[in-house]
């Protein structure tokens, strides 16, 4: 660079500032100090031998000397240089150690969230883990990088102990290019994924479900029940002007750009539950997902089964054939039925509490999922 | 690493030797070149490293400090260490008589 008239002025982790001047041959050396600051005495001592202080970055200090001055090397005794690098070695080892511990903790935490429930696809689609996953990758890269730095300083010290001095003409370009590209990529990805939670929050919405028909892929209680006397009961829990017993929420996530969840409750005045526990009051809950990748649909169905099976056993969930669905899983109990369905990139889960036949629920699912 | 009395590096030995007369920075470098009859040209990085380490280990101490320029001198402990190392080197030379004999035979 100096041969082209560009002289180093300042440096940071990825960028450096150069100043224009008369082209000349310059030698540059980096010296490492055990403390962050370099002492005036040291600068003075180097200057007297023909090395001018240029700039520092952390523990690294740059000196330059015009080639024609033929100043003596900064370090003439490899054995002594080993001591100089000891502080750096320690610091790097500590960095690498803590980065690796951090990475292991993160991976452990992630793995438990991903796999403890046995519903990895659900966790992915839900989207809450995307940011953490990418952050974990980032931490893993940092750990790898600091480990490499530690090992290369170890190697350097070992070589010095053996009396081999540093090759000041060694090529650095390749390593520099790879590192810069990786750093840039990570900066962009981490930056983007930092936005994701904000998009998710911004797109989250919950409203009271209108009593009339709505153009949403959710199964309505009235369609399943088909009872002329069915009415909506008085709202039991109101908050933020939303009737939480009759509500619909919409959400966005990276892997499920369209997601709805609805709850609906009804009552048929004058009709009683068969066990005479009170007025017949059926309820229905729908979860609808439109996935970015259709290949995830079947896995999501089984993850939803896993998620909602509670104390039931898996064999109570029966896979059925249906001409209009890719996958249909049903579960029936006396007053309750659950339907899990997938078609193309759509997945639907309906949980119904009432006396209507499950075929009525399935019909509605087929109609809405189309 | 505190100096524990083992073999010294060449740099340590010559700095101690040169500091038998209190000295500082650049002049110390020249003194080392002189003392070693021009054989050792110590770089400033090596010199600075040796000075700060040996000061920490108590082999040398500050004789004078006018802010920019520090003058160092050897301590009693440093002199003892230097003497021990000298004896060790002398023994090394003494034990090498076999080489002289070999040279005489050729």
Short mmCIF file of C-alpha atoms in Angstrom, two decimals:
data_model
loop_
_atom_site.label_atom_id
_atom_site.label_comp_id
_atom_site.label_asym_id
_atom_site.label_seq_id
_atom_site.Cartn_x
_atom_site.Cartn_y
_atom_site.Cartn_z
CA UNK A 1 0.00 0.00 0.00
CA UNK A 2 2.81 2.40 0.94
CA UNK A 3 4.39 1.68 -2.43
CA UNK A 4 1.20 3.16 -3.94
CA UNK A 5 1.44 6.19 -1.67
CA UNK A 6 -1.13 5.01 0.88
CA UNK A 7 -0.03 5.09 4.50
CA UNK A 8 -1.86 3.42 7.36
CA UNK A 9 -3.30 5.90 9.81
CA UNK A 10 -5.82 4.05 11.91
CA UNK A 11 -7.27 0.57 12.16
CA UNK A 12 -10.35 -1.18 13.48
CA UNK A 13 -11.56 -4.73 13.40
CA UNK A 14 -12.59 -4.74 9.71
CA UNK A 15 -11.58 -1.36 8.31
CA UNK A 16 -8.52 0.83 8.30
CA UNK A 17 -7.90 4.41 7.31
CA UNK A 18 -5.07 5.31 4.96
CA UNK A 19 -3.55 8.65 4.11
CA UNK A 20 -2.21 9.72 0.74
CA UNK A 21 1.50 10.55 0.51
CA UNK A 22 4.63 10.14 -1.57
CA UNK A 23 4.97 6.46 -2.58
CA UNK A 24 7.83 4.78 -0.77
CA UNK A 25 8.82 1.39 0.51
CA UNK A 26 7.65 0.92 4.08
CA UNK A 27 8.00 -1.93 6.53
CA UNK A 28 5.20 -2.49 8.98
CA UNK A 29 5.26 -4.55 12.15
CA UNK A 30 2.57 -5.38 14.68
CA UNK A 31 3.66 -5.65 18.28
CA UNK A 32 1.54 -7.11 21.05
CA UNK A 33 1.45 -5.68 24.55
CA UNK A 34 0.16 -7.37 27.67
CA UNK A 35 -1.92 -4.31 28.54
CA UNK A 36 -4.20 -2.36 26.22
CA UNK A 37 -2.10 0.78 26.42
CA UNK A 38 1.35 1.01 25.04
CA UNK A 39 3.77 3.01 27.21
CA UNK A 40 5.44 6.22 26.05
CA UNK A 41 8.72 4.67 27.04
CA UNK A 42 8.17 1.78 24.64
CA UNK A 43 7.19 4.09 21.80
CA UNK A 44 10.29 6.17 22.51
CA UNK A 45 12.55 3.14 22.59
CA UNK A 46 11.20 1.90 19.24
CA UNK A 47 11.46 5.37 17.70
CA UNK A 48 15.14 5.63 18.62
CA UNK A 49 15.72 2.42 16.65
CA UNK A 50 13.88 3.74 13.60
CA UNK A 51 10.35 2.42 14.17
CA UNK A 52 7.59 5.03 14.30
CA UNK A 53 4.37 4.34 16.13
CA UNK A 54 1.36 4.38 13.78
CA UNK A 55 -1.79 3.20 15.50
CA UNK A 56 -3.23 0.65 17.90
CA UNK A 57 -6.15 -1.69 17.99
CA UNK A 58 -6.66 -3.16 21.43
CA UNK A 59 -3.46 -4.92 22.42
CA UNK A 60 -2.06 -4.68 18.89
CA UNK A 61 0.23 -1.81 18.01
CA UNK A 62 1.50 -0.95 14.55
CA UNK A 63 4.93 0.48 13.86
CA UNK A 64 6.41 1.48 10.56
CA UNK A 65 9.88 2.13 9.26
CA UNK A 66 11.04 3.23 5.79
CA UNK A 67 12.71 0.28 4.10
CA UNK A 68 15.88 2.20 3.21
CA UNK A 69 16.50 2.92 6.91
CA UNK A 70 17.09 -0.82 7.37
CA UNK A 71 16.10 -0.61 11.03
CA UNK A 72 16.73 -3.71 13.14
CA UNK A 73 13.78 -6.07 13.63
CA UNK A 74 11.68 -5.26 16.71
CA UNK A 75 12.18 -8.76 18.02
CA UNK A 76 15.56 -10.42 17.65
CA UNK A 77 15.16 -13.17 20.21
CA UNK A 78 12.37 -15.70 19.56
CA UNK A 79 12.66 -17.08 23.08
CA UNK A 80 12.00 -13.62 24.52
CA UNK A 81 9.12 -12.98 22.12
CA UNK A 82 7.33 -15.97 23.60
CA UNK A 83 6.97 -14.00 26.85
CA UNK A 84 5.55 -11.00 25.00
CA UNK A 85 2.82 -13.18 23.51
CA UNK A 86 1.96 -14.87 26.76
CA UNK A 87 -0.61 -12.27 27.79
CA UNK A 88 -2.34 -12.45 24.41
CA UNK A 89 -2.31 -16.23 24.54
CA UNK A 90 -4.03 -16.18 27.94
CA UNK A 91 -6.62 -13.65 26.85
CA UNK A 92 -7.45 -15.54 23.66
CA UNK A 93 -7.70 -18.83 25.52
CA UNK A 94 -10.08 -17.23 27.98
CA UNK A 95 -12.18 -15.77 25.16
CA UNK A 96 -12.32 -19.09 23.36
CA UNK A 97 -13.18 -20.91 26.57
CA UNK A 98 -16.07 -18.62 27.45
CA UNK A 99 -17.35 -18.56 23.85
CA UNK A 100 -17.37 -22.36 23.80
CA UNK A 101 -19.14 -22.57 27.17
CA UNK A 102 -21.68 -20.02 25.93
CA UNK A 103 -22.17 -22.03 22.75
CA UNK A 104 -22.68 -25.29 24.63
CA UNK A 105 -25.23 -23.65 26.96
CA UNK A 106 -27.08 -22.12 24.00
CA UNK A 107 -27.12 -25.38 22.08
CA UNK A 108 -28.31 -27.24 25.17
CA UNK A 109 -31.10 -24.74 25.71
CA UNK A 110 -32.07 -24.81 22.04
CA UNK A 111 -32.04 -28.59 21.89
CA UNK A 112 -34.28 -28.80 24.94
CA UNK A 113 -36.79 -26.40 23.42
CA UNK A 114 -36.61 -28.10 20.04
CA UNK A 115 -36.70 -31.72 21.05
CA UNK A 116 -37.86 -32.11 24.66
CA UNK A 117 -41.49 -31.84 23.57
CA UNK A 118 -40.74 -33.87 20.46
CA UNK A 119 -42.27 -31.21 18.24
CA UNK A 120 -39.41 -29.65 16.26
CA UNK A 121 -41.57 -28.69 13.26
CA UNK A 122 -44.08 -26.94 15.50
CA UNK A 123 -41.28 -25.02 17.22
CA UNK A 124 -39.91 -23.99 13.82
CA UNK A 125 -43.28 -22.94 12.44
CA UNK A 126 -44.16 -21.11 15.63
CA UNK A 127 -41.16 -18.91 14.82
CA UNK A 128 -40.17 -17.92 18.33
CA UNK A 129 -36.95 -19.88 17.99
CA UNK A 130 -35.69 -18.58 14.65
CA UNK A 131 -33.83 -15.64 16.17
CA UNK A 132 -32.29 -17.77 18.91
CA UNK A 133 -31.26 -20.41 16.41
CA UNK A 134 -29.46 -17.92 14.21
CA UNK A 135 -27.90 -16.31 17.27
CA UNK A 136 -26.64 -19.71 18.34
CA UNK A 137 -25.07 -20.19 14.91
CA UNK A 138 -23.45 -16.80 15.29
CA UNK A 139 -22.08 -17.69 18.73
CA UNK A 140 -20.82 -20.99 17.34
CA UNK A 141 -18.97 -19.12 14.60
CA UNK A 142 -17.48 -16.74 17.18
CA UNK A 143 -16.38 -19.68 19.30
CA UNK A 144 -14.80 -21.35 16.28
CA UNK A 145 -13.03 -18.15 15.33
CA UNK A 146 -11.62 -17.45 18.78
CA UNK A 147 -10.55 -21.06 19.11
CA UNK A 148 -8.65 -20.73 15.85
CA UNK A 149 -7.02 -17.51 17.05
CA UNK A 150 -5.96 -19.20 20.29
CA UNK A 151 -4.54 -22.20 18.46
CA UNK A 152 -2.61 -20.07 15.97
CA UNK A 153 -1.03 -18.02 18.77
CA UNK A 154 -0.15 -21.29 20.52
CA UNK A 155 1.47 -22.48 17.29
CA UNK A 156 3.35 -19.22 16.90
CA UNK A 157 4.68 -19.42 20.44
CA UNK A 158 5.68 -23.04 19.91
CA UNK A 159 7.56 -22.10 16.76
CA UNK A 160 9.28 -19.25 18.57
CA UNK A 161 10.32 -21.52 21.42
CA UNK A 162 11.87 -23.78 18.81
CA UNK A 163 13.79 -20.78 17.57
CA UNK A 164 11.87 -20.19 14.33
CA UNK A 165 11.25 -16.52 13.80
CA UNK A 166 8.13 -14.98 12.31
CA UNK A 167 7.75 -14.84 8.53
CA UNK A 168 6.98 -11.18 7.90
CA UNK A 169 6.21 -11.82 4.23
CA UNK A 170 3.58 -14.51 4.83
CA UNK A 171 0.39 -14.21 2.79
CA UNK A 172 -2.70 -13.04 4.68
CA UNK A 173 -5.07 -12.22 1.82
CA UNK A 174 -6.96 -15.52 1.59
CA UNK A 175 -7.68 -15.79 5.26
CA UNK A 176 -8.64 -12.15 5.39
CA UNK A 177 -11.10 -12.56 2.49
CA UNK A 178 -12.82 -15.58 4.00
CA UNK A 179 -13.11 -13.92 7.39
CA UNK A 180 -14.45 -10.67 5.97
CA UNK A 181 -17.05 -12.50 3.87
CA UNK A 182 -18.20 -14.56 6.85
CA UNK A 183 -18.36 -11.50 9.08
CA UNK A 184 -20.39 -9.60 6.49
CA UNK A 185 -22.78 -12.50 5.96
CA UNK A 186 -23.35 -12.88 9.69
CA UNK A 187 -23.87 -9.16 10.18
CA UNK A 188 -26.60 -9.17 7.51
CA UNK A 189 -28.29 -12.36 8.75
CA UNK A 190 -28.19 -11.39 12.42
CA UNK A 191 -29.44 -7.92 11.51
CA UNK A 192 -32.35 -9.37 9.53
CA UNK A 193 -33.31 -11.87 12.17
CA UNK A 194 -33.31 -9.12 14.78
CA UNK A 195 -36.18 -7.61 12.79
CA UNK A 196 -38.24 -10.82 12.78
CA UNK A 197 -39.58 -10.55 16.36
CA UNK A 198 -40.73 -7.00 15.62
CA UNK A 199 -42.57 -8.11 12.48
CA UNK A 200 -44.16 -10.90 14.49
CA UNK A 201 -45.35 -8.50 17.16
CA UNK A 202 -46.56 -5.96 14.61
CA UNK A 203 -48.55 -8.60 12.72
CA UNK A 204 -50.09 -10.13 15.81
CA UNK A 205 -53.74 -9.26 16.19
CA UNK A 206 -56.67 -10.51 18.25
CA UNK A 207 -60.31 -9.52 17.75
CA UNK A 208 -63.73 -10.65 18.86
CA UNK A 209 -65.04 -13.21 16.38
CA UNK A 210 -68.04 -11.72 14.56
CA UNK A 211 -71.29 -13.67 14.97
CA UNK A 212 -72.02 -13.59 11.25
CA UNK A 213 -69.99 -15.44 8.65
CA UNK A 214 -66.40 -14.36 8.04
CA UNK A 215 -64.09 -15.05 5.15
CA UNK A 216 -61.45 -16.84 7.22
CA UNK A 217 -60.15 -20.42 7.08
CA UNK A 218 -61.67 -21.35 10.45
CA UNK A 219 -64.42 -23.80 11.33
CA UNK A 220 -67.51 -22.12 12.80
CA UNK A 221 -69.53 -23.57 15.61
CA UNK A 222 -72.86 -22.89 13.88
CA UNK A 223 -71.78 -24.88 10.79
CA UNK A 224 -70.82 -27.92 12.89
CA UNK A 225 -73.78 -27.76 15.27
CA UNK A 226 -76.43 -26.84 12.70
CA UNK A 227 -78.91 -26.13 15.49
CA UNK A 228 -81.42 -23.29 14.92
CA UNK A 229 -81.51 -22.30 18.61
CA UNK A 230 -77.76 -21.96 19.04
CA UNK A 231 -76.82 -18.53 20.40
CA UNK A 232 -73.68 -16.92 21.69
CA UNK A 233 -73.62 -16.65 25.49
CA UNK A 234 -72.91 -13.49 27.43
CA UNK A 235 -69.16 -12.73 27.29
CA UNK A 236 -67.50 -14.15 30.41
CA UNK A 237 -64.13 -12.55 30.04
CA UNK A 238 -63.64 -9.22 28.27
CA UNK A 239 -60.25 -7.56 27.94
CA UNK A 240 -59.10 -4.84 25.55
CA UNK A 241 -62.64 -4.93 24.15
CA UNK A 242 -62.14 -8.54 23.06
CA UNK A 243 -64.46 -11.37 24.10
CA UNK A 244 -61.82 -14.02 24.86
CA UNK A 245 -64.36 -16.84 24.68
CA UNK A 246 -65.14 -15.87 21.07
CA UNK A 247 -62.02 -14.56 19.46
CA UNK A 248 -59.84 -14.87 16.39
CA UNK A 249 -56.10 -14.15 16.31
CA UNK A 250 -53.89 -13.78 13.32
CA UNK A 251 -50.12 -14.20 13.42
CA UNK A 252 -47.15 -14.18 11.10
CA UNK A 253 -43.97 -16.16 11.27
CA UNK A 254 -41.16 -16.75 8.81
CA UNK A 255 -42.22 -20.31 8.03
CA UNK A 256 -45.97 -19.77 8.42
CA UNK A 257 -46.81 -16.42 6.85
CA UNK A 258 -50.53 -16.98 7.49
CA UNK A 259 -51.75 -18.30 10.79
CA UNK A 260 -55.17 -18.07 12.47
CA UNK A 261 -56.42 -19.27 15.78
CA UNK A 262 -60.05 -19.03 16.83
CA UNK A 263 -62.18 -19.89 19.84
CA UNK A 264 -65.95 -19.98 19.76
CA UNK A 265 -68.54 -20.85 22.38
CA UNK A 266 -72.30 -21.30 22.08
CA UNK A 267 -75.30 -22.29 24.10
CA UNK A 268 -78.65 -23.89 23.19
CA UNK A 269 -81.23 -22.55 25.69
CA UNK A 270 -83.48 -25.22 27.13
CA UNK A 271 -81.25 -28.14 26.03
CA UNK A 272 -79.21 -29.91 28.70
CA UNK A 273 -75.98 -31.94 28.62
CA UNK A 274 -76.78 -35.64 28.87
CA UNK A 275 -75.30 -35.84 32.36
CA UNK A 276 -77.63 -32.96 33.30
CA UNK A 277 -74.64 -30.88 34.37
CA UNK A 278 -76.23 -27.77 32.89
CA UNK A 279 -77.30 -26.13 29.66
CA UNK A 280 -75.77 -27.60 26.51
CA UNK A 281 -72.88 -25.30 25.66
CA UNK A 282 -70.71 -26.55 22.79
CA UNK A 283 -67.32 -25.00 21.95
CA UNK A 284 -64.85 -25.13 19.09
CA UNK A 285 -61.23 -24.16 18.58
CA UNK A 286 -59.41 -23.90 15.23
CA UNK A 287 -55.77 -23.52 14.38
CA UNK A 288 -54.91 -22.81 10.77
CA UNK A 289 -51.45 -22.61 9.20
CA UNK A 290 -50.41 -21.74 5.71
CA UNK A 291 -46.80 -22.85 5.45
CA UNK A 292 -44.00 -21.49 3.35
CA UNK A 293 -42.87 -25.03 2.54
CA UNK A 294 -45.60 -27.66 1.85
CA UNK A 295 -43.07 -30.37 2.77
CA UNK A 296 -43.46 -29.36 6.42
CA UNK A 297 -47.24 -29.89 6.48
CA UNK A 298 -47.37 -33.58 7.46
CA UNK A 299 -44.70 -33.18 10.11
CA UNK A 300 -46.62 -30.26 11.55
CA UNK A 301 -49.78 -32.39 11.80
CA UNK A 302 -47.95 -35.04 13.84
CA UNK A 303 -46.32 -32.38 15.99
CA UNK A 304 -49.73 -30.90 16.71
CA UNK A 305 -50.98 -34.36 17.69
CA UNK A 306 -47.97 -34.69 20.01
CA UNK A 307 -48.64 -31.24 21.41
CA UNK A 308 -52.33 -31.77 22.14
CA UNK A 309 -52.49 -35.41 23.14
CA UNK A 310 -52.10 -34.60 26.85
CA UNK A 311 -52.54 -37.78 28.87
CA UNK A 312 -54.09 -39.71 25.97
CA UNK A 313 -51.98 -42.28 24.23
CA UNK A 314 -50.89 -41.90 20.64
CA UNK A 315 -52.91 -44.92 19.44
CA UNK A 316 -56.15 -43.08 20.19
CA UNK A 317 -55.26 -40.84 17.25
CA UNK A 318 -56.31 -42.60 14.09
CA UNK A 319 -55.05 -41.81 10.63
CA UNK A 320 -57.90 -41.89 8.08
CA UNK A 321 -58.06 -41.70 4.32
CA UNK A 322 -59.87 -38.78 2.76
CA UNK A 323 -59.97 -38.06 -1.00
CA UNK A 324 -59.63 -34.30 -0.48
CA UNK A 325 -56.84 -34.31 2.11
CA UNK A 326 -53.19 -35.33 2.11
CA UNK A 327 -53.36 -36.39 5.73
CA UNK A 328 -56.22 -36.76 8.19
CA UNK A 329 -55.84 -37.76 11.85
CA UNK A 330 -58.85 -37.93 14.17
CA UNK A 331 -59.40 -38.50 17.83
CA UNK A 332 -62.83 -39.10 19.35
CA UNK A 333 -64.07 -39.14 22.90
CA UNK A 334 -67.61 -38.98 24.19
CA UNK A 335 -68.24 -35.25 23.95
CA UNK A 336 -65.02 -34.22 22.27
CA UNK A 337 -63.42 -34.72 18.91
CA UNK A 338 -60.19 -33.53 17.37
CA UNK A 339 -59.37 -33.31 13.69
CA UNK A 340 -55.87 -32.78 12.29
CA UNK A 341 -55.63 -32.24 8.56
CA UNK A 342 -53.07 -31.29 5.92
CA UNK A 343 -53.45 -30.40 2.29
CA UNK A 344 -50.73 -28.83 0.18
CA UNK A 345 -49.22 -26.04 2.25
CA UNK A 346 -52.21 -25.84 4.62
CA UNK A 347 -52.58 -27.42 8.03
CA UNK A 348 -55.65 -27.30 10.24
CA UNK A 349 -56.38 -28.45 13.75
CA UNK A 350 -59.94 -28.41 15.14
CA UNK A 351 -60.96 -29.34 18.63
CA UNK A 352 -64.70 -29.59 19.14
CA UNK A 353 -66.65 -30.04 22.34
CA UNK A 354 -70.29 -31.04 21.80
CA UNK A 355 -72.67 -33.63 20.44
CA UNK A 356 -72.37 -33.05 16.68
CA UNK A 357 -70.89 -35.95 14.72
CA UNK A 358 -67.18 -35.85 13.90
CA UNK A 359 -67.99 -36.24 10.19
CA UNK A 360 -69.60 -32.82 10.37
CA UNK A 361 -66.33 -31.39 11.73
CA UNK A 362 -64.30 -33.12 9.01
CA UNK A 363 -66.63 -31.83 6.27
CA UNK A 364 -66.17 -28.29 7.52
CA UNK A 365 -62.40 -28.72 7.64
CA UNK A 366 -62.34 -30.00 4.06
CA UNK A 367 -64.46 -27.08 2.95
CA UNK A 368 -62.28 -24.45 4.67
CA UNK A 369 -58.91 -25.92 3.76
CA UNK A 370 -59.65 -25.87 0.05
CA UNK B 1 7.02 -16.05 34.52
CA UNK B 2 9.24 -15.22 37.48
CA UNK B 3 12.88 -15.99 37.00
CA UNK B 4 13.54 -19.22 38.85
CA UNK B 5 17.30 -19.52 38.42
CA UNK B 6 17.33 -21.72 35.30
CA UNK B 7 19.39 -21.00 32.19
CA UNK B 8 18.86 -17.42 30.99
CA UNK B 9 18.00 -16.38 27.48
CA UNK B 10 20.85 -14.68 25.67
CA UNK B 11 18.87 -11.43 25.76
CA UNK B 12 18.48 -11.56 29.54
CA UNK B 13 22.15 -12.27 30.08
CA UNK B 14 23.38 -9.40 27.92
CA UNK B 15 20.92 -6.88 29.34
CA UNK B 16 22.03 -7.75 32.88
CA UNK B 17 25.63 -7.55 31.80
CA UNK B 18 25.11 -4.15 30.19
CA UNK B 19 23.20 -2.87 33.21
CA UNK B 20 26.22 -3.32 35.47
CA UNK B 21 26.40 0.34 34.47
CA UNK B 22 22.98 2.09 34.79
CA UNK B 23 21.62 2.92 31.38
CA UNK B 24 18.48 3.54 29.34
CA UNK B 25 16.76 2.72 26.06
CA UNK B 26 18.76 3.31 22.93
CA UNK B 27 22.08 3.65 24.72
CA UNK B 28 21.47 0.35 26.41
CA UNK B 29 21.00 -1.25 23.00
CA UNK B 30 24.35 0.14 21.91
CA UNK B 31 25.95 -0.96 25.15
CA UNK B 32 24.74 -4.50 24.45
CA UNK B 33 26.22 -4.38 20.96
CA UNK B 34 29.49 -3.16 22.50
CA UNK B 35 29.58 -5.69 25.32
CA UNK B 36 28.98 -8.50 22.83
CA UNK B 37 31.59 -7.12 20.42
CA UNK B 38 28.90 -6.48 17.81
CA UNK B 39 27.58 -10.03 17.92
CA UNK B 40 24.21 -9.17 19.48
CA UNK B 41 22.09 -6.45 17.89
CA UNK B 42 19.05 -6.44 20.11
CA UNK B 43 15.76 -5.23 18.64
CA UNK B 44 13.81 -2.65 20.64
CA UNK B 45 10.85 -5.00 21.12
CA UNK B 46 13.05 -7.68 22.62
CA UNK B 47 14.83 -5.14 24.83
CA UNK B 48 11.58 -3.64 26.08
CA UNK B 49 10.17 -7.09 26.82
CA UNK B 50 13.27 -8.18 28.72
CA UNK B 51 13.42 -4.94 30.72
CA UNK B 52 9.80 -5.03 31.85
CA UNK B 53 9.95 -8.71 32.72
CA UNK B 54 13.21 -8.51 34.64
CA UNK B 55 11.99 -5.44 36.50
CA UNK B 56 8.94 -7.40 37.58
CA UNK B 57 11.17 -10.26 38.68
CA UNK B 58 13.35 -7.90 40.70
CA UNK B 59 16.55 -8.54 38.72
CA UNK B 60 16.79 -4.89 37.73
CA UNK B 61 15.27 -1.71 39.12
CA UNK B 62 14.66 1.88 38.12
CA UNK B 63 17.58 4.13 38.95
CA UNK B 64 15.96 7.25 37.57
CA UNK B 65 12.71 8.16 35.87
CA UNK B 66 12.21 11.53 34.25
CA UNK B 67 8.86 10.51 32.74
CA UNK B 68 9.89 9.72 29.18
CA UNK B 69 13.15 8.07 29.86
CA UNK B 70 13.76 5.39 32.43
CA UNK B 71 17.25 4.51 33.58
CA UNK B 72 17.66 0.97 34.83
CA UNK B 73 20.29 -0.63 37.04
CA UNK B 74 20.96 -4.17 38.13
CA UNK B 75 19.82 -5.20 41.62
CA UNK B 76 21.67 -7.33 44.14
CA UNK B 77 19.43 -10.22 43.20
CA UNK B 78 20.20 -9.56 39.54
CA UNK B 79 23.91 -9.61 40.22
CA UNK B 80 23.59 -12.94 42.02
CA UNK B 81 21.57 -14.38 39.14
CA UNK B 82 24.10 -13.08 36.64
CA UNK B 83 26.94 -14.60 38.68
CA UNK B 84 25.17 -17.97 38.86
CA UNK B 85 24.58 -17.94 35.12
CA UNK B 86 28.18 -16.93 34.52
CA UNK B 87 29.37 -19.88 36.58
CA UNK B 88 27.05 -22.15 34.66
CA UNK B 89 28.35 -20.87 31.31
CA UNK B 90 31.94 -21.20 32.52
CA UNK B 91 31.26 -24.81 33.48
CA UNK B 92 29.80 -25.31 30.03
CA UNK B 93 32.99 -24.02 28.45
CA UNK B 94 35.16 -26.00 30.84
CA UNK B 95 33.29 -29.18 30.03
CA UNK B 96 33.90 -28.58 26.34
CA UNK B 97 37.66 -29.33 26.52
CA UNK B 98 36.97 -32.37 24.40
CA UNK B 99 36.48 -30.06 21.44
CA UNK B 100 39.92 -28.48 21.94
CA UNK B 101 41.48 -31.94 21.97
CA UNK B 102 39.63 -32.87 18.81
CA UNK B 103 40.82 -29.67 17.10
CA UNK B 104 44.43 -30.49 18.13
CA UNK B 105 44.24 -33.93 16.54
CA UNK B 106 43.19 -32.71 13.12
#
